[in-house]
PDB file of C-alpha atoms in Angstrom:
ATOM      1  CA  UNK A  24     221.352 100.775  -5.843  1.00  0.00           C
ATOM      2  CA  UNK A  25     224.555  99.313  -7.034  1.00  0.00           C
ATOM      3  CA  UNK A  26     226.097 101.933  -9.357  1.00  0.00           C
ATOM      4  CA  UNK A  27     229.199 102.419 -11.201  1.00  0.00           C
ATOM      5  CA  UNK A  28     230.561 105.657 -11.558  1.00  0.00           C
ATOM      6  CA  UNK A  29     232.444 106.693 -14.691  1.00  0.00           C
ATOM      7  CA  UNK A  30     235.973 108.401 -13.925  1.00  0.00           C
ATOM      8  CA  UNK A  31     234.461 111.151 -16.171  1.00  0.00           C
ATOM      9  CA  UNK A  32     231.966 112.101 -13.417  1.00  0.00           C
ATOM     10  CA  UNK A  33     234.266 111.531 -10.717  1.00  0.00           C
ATOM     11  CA  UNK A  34     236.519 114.461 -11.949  1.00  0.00           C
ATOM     12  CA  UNK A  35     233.357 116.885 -12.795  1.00  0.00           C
ATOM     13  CA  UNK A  36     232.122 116.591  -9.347  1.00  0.00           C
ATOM     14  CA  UNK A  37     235.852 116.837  -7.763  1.00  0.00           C
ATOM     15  CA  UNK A  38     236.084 120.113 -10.229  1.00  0.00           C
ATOM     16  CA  UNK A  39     233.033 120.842  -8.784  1.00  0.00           C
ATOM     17  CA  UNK A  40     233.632 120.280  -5.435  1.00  0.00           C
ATOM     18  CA  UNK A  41     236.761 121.978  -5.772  1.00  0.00           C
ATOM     19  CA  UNK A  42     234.602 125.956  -7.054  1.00  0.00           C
ATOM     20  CA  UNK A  43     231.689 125.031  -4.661  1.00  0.00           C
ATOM     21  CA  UNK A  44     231.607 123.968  -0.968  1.00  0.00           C
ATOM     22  CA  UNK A  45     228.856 122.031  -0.960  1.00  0.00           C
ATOM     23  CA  UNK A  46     229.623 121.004   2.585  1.00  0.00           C
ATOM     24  CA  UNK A  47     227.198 123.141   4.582  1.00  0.00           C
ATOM     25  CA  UNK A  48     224.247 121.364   2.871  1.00  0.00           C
ATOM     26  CA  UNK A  49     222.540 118.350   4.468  1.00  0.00           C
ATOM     27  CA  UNK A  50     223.478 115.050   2.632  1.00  0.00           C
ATOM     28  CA  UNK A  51     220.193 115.036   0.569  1.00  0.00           C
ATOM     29  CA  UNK A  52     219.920 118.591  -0.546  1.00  0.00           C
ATOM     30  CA  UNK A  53     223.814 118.063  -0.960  1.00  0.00           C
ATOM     31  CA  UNK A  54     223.166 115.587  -3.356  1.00  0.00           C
ATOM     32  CA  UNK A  55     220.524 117.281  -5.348  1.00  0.00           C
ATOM     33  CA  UNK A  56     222.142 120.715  -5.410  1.00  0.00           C
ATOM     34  CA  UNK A  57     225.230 118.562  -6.447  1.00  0.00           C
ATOM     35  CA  UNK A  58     223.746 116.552  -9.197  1.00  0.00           C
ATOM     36  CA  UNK A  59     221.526 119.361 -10.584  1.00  0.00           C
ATOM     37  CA  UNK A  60     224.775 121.718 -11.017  1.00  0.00           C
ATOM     38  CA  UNK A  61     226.982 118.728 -12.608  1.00  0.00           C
ATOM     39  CA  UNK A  62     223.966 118.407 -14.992  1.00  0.00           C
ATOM     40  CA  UNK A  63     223.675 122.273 -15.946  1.00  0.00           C
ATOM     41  CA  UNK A  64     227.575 123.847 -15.584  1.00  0.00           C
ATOM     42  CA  UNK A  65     225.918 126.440 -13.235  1.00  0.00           C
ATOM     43  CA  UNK A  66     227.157 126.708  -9.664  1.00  0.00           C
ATOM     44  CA  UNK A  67     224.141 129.687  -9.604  1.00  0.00           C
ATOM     45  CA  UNK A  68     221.259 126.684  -8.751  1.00  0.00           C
ATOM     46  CA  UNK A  69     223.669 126.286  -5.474  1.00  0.00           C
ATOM     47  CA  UNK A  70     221.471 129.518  -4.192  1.00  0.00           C
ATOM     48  CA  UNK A  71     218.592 129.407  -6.870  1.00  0.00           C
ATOM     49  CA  UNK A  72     217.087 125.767  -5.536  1.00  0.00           C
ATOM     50  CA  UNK A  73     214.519 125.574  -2.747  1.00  0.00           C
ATOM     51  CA  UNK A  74     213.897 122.513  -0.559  1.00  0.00           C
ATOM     52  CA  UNK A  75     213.723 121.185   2.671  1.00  0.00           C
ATOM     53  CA  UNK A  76     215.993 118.294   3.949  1.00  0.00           C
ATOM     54  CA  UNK A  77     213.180 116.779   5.559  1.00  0.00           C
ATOM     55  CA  UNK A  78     210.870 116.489   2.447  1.00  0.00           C
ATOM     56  CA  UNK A  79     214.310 114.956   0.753  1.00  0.00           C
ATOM     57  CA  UNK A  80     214.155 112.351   3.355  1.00  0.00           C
ATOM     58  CA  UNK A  81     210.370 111.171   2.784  1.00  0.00           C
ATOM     59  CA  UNK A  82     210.757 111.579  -0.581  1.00  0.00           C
ATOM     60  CA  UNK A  83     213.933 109.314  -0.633  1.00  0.00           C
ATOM     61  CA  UNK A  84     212.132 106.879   1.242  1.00  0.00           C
ATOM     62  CA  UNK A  85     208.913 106.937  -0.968  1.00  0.00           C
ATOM     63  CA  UNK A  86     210.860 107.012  -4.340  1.00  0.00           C
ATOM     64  CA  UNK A  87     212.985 103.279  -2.761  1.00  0.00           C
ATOM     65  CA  UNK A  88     209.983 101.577  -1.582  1.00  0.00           C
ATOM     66  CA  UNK A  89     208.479 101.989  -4.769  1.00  0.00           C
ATOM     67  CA  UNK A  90     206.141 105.056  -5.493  1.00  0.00           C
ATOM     68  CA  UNK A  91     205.293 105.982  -8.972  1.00  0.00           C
ATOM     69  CA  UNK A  92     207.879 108.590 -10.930  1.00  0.00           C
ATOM     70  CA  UNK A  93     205.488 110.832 -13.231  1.00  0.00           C
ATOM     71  CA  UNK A  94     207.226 113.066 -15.815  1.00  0.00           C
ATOM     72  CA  UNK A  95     205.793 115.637 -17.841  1.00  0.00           C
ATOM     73  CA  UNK A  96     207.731 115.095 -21.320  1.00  0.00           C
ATOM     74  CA  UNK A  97     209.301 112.064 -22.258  1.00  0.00           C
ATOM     75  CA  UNK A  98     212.778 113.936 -22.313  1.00  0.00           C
ATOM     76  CA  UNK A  99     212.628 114.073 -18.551  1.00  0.00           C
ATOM     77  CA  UNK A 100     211.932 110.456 -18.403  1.00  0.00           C
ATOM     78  CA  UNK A 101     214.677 109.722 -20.756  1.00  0.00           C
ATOM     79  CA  UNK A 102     216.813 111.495 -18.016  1.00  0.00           C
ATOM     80  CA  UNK A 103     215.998 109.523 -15.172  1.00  0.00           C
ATOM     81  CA  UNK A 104     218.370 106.075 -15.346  1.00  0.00           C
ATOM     82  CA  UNK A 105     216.918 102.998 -13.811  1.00  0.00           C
ATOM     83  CA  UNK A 106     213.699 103.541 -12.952  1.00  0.00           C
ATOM     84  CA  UNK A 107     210.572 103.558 -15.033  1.00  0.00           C
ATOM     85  CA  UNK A 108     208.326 106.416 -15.295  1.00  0.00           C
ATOM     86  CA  UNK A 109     204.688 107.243 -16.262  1.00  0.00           C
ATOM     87  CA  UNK A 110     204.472 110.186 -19.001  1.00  0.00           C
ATOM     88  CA  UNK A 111     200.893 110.870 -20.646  1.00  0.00           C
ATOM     89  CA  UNK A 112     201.666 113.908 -22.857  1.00  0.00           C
ATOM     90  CA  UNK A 113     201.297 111.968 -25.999  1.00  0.00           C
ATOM     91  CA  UNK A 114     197.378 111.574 -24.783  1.00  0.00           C
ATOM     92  CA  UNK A 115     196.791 114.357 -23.784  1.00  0.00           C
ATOM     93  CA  UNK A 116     194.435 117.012 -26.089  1.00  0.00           C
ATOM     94  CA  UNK A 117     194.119 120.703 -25.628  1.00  0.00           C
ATOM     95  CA  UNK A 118     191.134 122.630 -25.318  1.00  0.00           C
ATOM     96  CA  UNK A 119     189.854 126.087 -24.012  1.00  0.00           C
ATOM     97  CA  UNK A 120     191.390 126.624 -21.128  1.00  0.00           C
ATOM     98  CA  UNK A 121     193.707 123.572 -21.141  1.00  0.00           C
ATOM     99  CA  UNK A 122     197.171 122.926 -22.281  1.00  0.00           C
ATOM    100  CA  UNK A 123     198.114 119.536 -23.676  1.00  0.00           C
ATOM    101  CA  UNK A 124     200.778 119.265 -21.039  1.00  0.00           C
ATOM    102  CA  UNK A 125     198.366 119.896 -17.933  1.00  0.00           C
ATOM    103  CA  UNK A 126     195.488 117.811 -19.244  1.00  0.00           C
ATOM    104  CA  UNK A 127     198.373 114.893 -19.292  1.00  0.00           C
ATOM    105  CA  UNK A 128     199.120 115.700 -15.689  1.00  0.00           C
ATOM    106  CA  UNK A 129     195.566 114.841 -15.228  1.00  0.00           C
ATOM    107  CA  UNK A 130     195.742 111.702 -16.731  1.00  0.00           C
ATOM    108  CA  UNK A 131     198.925 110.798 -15.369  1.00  0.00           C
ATOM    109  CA  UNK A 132     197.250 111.437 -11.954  1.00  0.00           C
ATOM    110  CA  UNK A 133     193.958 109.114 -13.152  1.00  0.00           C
ATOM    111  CA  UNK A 134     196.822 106.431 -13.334  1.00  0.00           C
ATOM    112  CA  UNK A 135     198.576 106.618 -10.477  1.00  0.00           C
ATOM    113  CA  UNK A 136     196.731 108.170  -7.825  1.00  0.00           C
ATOM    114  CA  UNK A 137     197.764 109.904  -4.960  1.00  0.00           C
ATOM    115  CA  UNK A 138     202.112 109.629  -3.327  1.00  0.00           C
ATOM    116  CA  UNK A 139     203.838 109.427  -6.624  1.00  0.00           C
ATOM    117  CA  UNK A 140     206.943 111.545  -7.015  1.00  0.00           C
ATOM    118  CA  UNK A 141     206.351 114.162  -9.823  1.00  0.00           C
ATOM    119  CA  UNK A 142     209.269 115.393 -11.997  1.00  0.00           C
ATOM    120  CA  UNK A 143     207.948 118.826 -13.878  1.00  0.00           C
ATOM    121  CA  UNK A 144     210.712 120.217 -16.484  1.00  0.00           C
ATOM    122  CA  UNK A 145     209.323 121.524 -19.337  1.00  0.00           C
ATOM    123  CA  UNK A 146     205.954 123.217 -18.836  1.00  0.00           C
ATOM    124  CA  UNK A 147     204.690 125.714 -16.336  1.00  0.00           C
ATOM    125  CA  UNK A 148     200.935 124.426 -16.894  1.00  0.00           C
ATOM    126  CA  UNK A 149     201.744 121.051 -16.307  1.00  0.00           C
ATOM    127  CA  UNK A 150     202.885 122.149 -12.445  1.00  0.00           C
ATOM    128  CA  UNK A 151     200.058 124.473 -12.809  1.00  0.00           C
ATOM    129  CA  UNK A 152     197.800 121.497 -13.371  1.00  0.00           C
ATOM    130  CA  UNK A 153     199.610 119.464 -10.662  1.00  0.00           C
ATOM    131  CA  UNK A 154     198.485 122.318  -8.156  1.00  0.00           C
ATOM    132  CA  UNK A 155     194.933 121.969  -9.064  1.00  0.00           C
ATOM    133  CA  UNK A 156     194.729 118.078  -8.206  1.00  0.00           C
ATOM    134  CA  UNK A 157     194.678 116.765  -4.716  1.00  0.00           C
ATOM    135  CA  UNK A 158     197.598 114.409  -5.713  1.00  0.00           C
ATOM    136  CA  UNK A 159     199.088 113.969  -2.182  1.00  0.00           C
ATOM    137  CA  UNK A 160     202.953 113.768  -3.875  1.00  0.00           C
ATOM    138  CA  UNK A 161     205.449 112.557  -1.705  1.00  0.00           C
ATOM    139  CA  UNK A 162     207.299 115.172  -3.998  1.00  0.00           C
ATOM    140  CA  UNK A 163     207.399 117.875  -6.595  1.00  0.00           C
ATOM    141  CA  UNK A 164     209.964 118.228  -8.313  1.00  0.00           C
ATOM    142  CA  UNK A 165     209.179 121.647 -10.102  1.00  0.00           C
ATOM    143  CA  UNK A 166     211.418 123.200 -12.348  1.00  0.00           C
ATOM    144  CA  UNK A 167     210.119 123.752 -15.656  1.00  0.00           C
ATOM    145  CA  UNK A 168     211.568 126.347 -17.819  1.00  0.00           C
ATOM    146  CA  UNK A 169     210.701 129.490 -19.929  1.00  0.00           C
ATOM    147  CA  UNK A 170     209.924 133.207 -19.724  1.00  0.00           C
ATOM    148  CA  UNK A 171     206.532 132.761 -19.543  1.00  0.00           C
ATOM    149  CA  UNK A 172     204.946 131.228 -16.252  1.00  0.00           C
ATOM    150  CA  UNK A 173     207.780 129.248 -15.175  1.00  0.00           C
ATOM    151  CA  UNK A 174     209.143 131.547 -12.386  1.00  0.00           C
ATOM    152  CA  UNK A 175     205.132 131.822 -10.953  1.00  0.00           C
ATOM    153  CA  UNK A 176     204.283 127.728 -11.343  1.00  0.00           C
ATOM    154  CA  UNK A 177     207.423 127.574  -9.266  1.00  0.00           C
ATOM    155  CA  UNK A 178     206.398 130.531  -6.845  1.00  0.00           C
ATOM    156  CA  UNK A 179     202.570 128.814  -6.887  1.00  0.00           C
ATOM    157  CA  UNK A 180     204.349 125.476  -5.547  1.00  0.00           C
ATOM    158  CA  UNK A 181     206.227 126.680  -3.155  1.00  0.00           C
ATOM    159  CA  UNK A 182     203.329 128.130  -1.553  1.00  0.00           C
ATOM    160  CA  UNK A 183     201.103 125.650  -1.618  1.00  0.00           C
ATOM    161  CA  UNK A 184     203.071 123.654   1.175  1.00  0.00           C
ATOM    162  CA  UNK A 185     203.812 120.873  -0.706  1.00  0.00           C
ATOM    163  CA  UNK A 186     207.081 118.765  -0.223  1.00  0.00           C
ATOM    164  CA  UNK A 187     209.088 120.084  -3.189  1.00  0.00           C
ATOM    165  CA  UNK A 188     212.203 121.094  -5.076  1.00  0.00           C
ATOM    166  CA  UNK A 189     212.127 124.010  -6.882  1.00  0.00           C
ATOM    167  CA  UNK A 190     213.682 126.983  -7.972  1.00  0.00           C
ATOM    168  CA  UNK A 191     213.435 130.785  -7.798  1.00  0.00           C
ATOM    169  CA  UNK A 192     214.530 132.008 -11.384  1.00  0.00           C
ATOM    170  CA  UNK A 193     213.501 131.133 -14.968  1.00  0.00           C
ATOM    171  CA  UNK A 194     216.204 128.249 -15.402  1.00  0.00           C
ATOM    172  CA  UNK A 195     214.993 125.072 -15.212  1.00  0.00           C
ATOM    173  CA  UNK A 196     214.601 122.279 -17.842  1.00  0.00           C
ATOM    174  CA  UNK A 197     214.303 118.368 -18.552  1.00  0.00           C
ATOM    175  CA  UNK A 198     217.783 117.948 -17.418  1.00  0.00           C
ATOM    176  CA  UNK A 199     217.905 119.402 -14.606  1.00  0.00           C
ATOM    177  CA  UNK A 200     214.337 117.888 -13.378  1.00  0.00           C
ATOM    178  CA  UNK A 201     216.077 114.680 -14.041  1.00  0.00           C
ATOM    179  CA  UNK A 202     219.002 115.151 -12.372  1.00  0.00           C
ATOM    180  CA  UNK A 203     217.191 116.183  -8.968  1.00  0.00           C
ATOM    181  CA  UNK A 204     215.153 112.999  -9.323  1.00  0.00           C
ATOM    182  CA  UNK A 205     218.454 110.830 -10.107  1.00  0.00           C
ATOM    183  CA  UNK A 206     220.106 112.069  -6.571  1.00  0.00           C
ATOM    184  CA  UNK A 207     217.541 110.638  -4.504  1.00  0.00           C
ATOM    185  CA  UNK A 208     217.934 107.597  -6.499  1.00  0.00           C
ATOM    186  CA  UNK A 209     221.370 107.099  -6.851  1.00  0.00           C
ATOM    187  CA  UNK A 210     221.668 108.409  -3.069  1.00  0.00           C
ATOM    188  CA  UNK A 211     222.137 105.222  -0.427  1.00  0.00           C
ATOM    189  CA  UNK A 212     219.952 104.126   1.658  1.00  0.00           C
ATOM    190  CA  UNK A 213     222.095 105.439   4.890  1.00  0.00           C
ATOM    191  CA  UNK A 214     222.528 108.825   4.864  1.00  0.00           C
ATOM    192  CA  UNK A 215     225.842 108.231   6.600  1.00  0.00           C
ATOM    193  CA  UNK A 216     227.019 106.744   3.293  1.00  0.00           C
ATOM    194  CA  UNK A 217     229.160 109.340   0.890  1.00  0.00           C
ATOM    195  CA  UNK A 218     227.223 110.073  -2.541  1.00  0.00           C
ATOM    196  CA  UNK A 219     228.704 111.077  -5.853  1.00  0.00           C
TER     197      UNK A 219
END
């Protein structure tokens, strides 16, 4: 992906760069630990985010060959630059038992089918729903936000095995679920190459 960087971002990450030694990290979970904190102001997701390098790397590879990005609000979508998205909320309808947000998880998953990359931000029973569905992902990205349910969606995900970034606290949020998805785009295709 041919990207310019502003000089704006430039400095933020050297500032960030400069409180944080991001170093240690593998190049991929360097670059989403990186790009999640420059999105937030909080060096705290350095040791609240949970993923494996490996899953990065699949991922990475899915999400540039093509594989469908599937938000759950349209303010995570609006996050992610240069790439399209599928978002079904506004279809989906709540009922007993279902939330708006998870029944358009289902539908997004009627659409695309199984190895899409999903981006969860907002609601806990839209990765709830995800869990439920034998979606295959080639990843989760799970971070939705709140008091209520977000911190056990995000536990729930974790254990179900699936290739995933997540987190262990409440925080969470369309921009940050954006800006995880964004470093394995924006990352090259060489993992030798340096990202911003």
């Amino acid at each position: 992906m041919n990207r310019v960087v502003h000089p704006i971002e430039e400095e933020s990450y050297r500032r960030l760069r400069k409180r944080l030694d991001t170093s240690p990290f593998p190049p991929l979970t360097r670059a989403v630990v990186e790009r999640v904190i420059h999105s937030a102001a909080d060096l705290e997701y350095a040791t609240d985010l949970v993923m494996d390098e490996d899953d990065l790397v699949t991922a990475h590879a899915a999400l540039h060959a093509g594989a469908p990005v599937v938000v759950d609000v349209e303010m995570v979508g609006a996050g992610i630059t240069r790439r399209e998205t599928v978002c079904r909320l506004k279809d989906g309808v709540a009922g007993p038992g279902l939330t708006r947000s998870a029944h358009g998880i289902r539908l997004a998953y009627e659409q695309v089918g199984p190895g899409a990359l999903w981006v969860i931000g907002n609601a806990p029973t839209a990765l709830e729903e995800l869990l439920t569905l034998d979606a295959a992902p080639a990843l989760v990205i799970g971070l939705p936000v709140g008091f209520v349910g977000a911190v056990e969606s995000k536990a729930a995900l974790r254990e179900s095995g699936l290739p995933a970034v997540s987190n262990v606290s409440e925080k969470g949020g369309s921009a940050v679920a954006s800006a995880a998805l964004n470093a394995l785009l924006y990352h090259p295709l060489s993992s030798s190459e340096e990202n911003v």
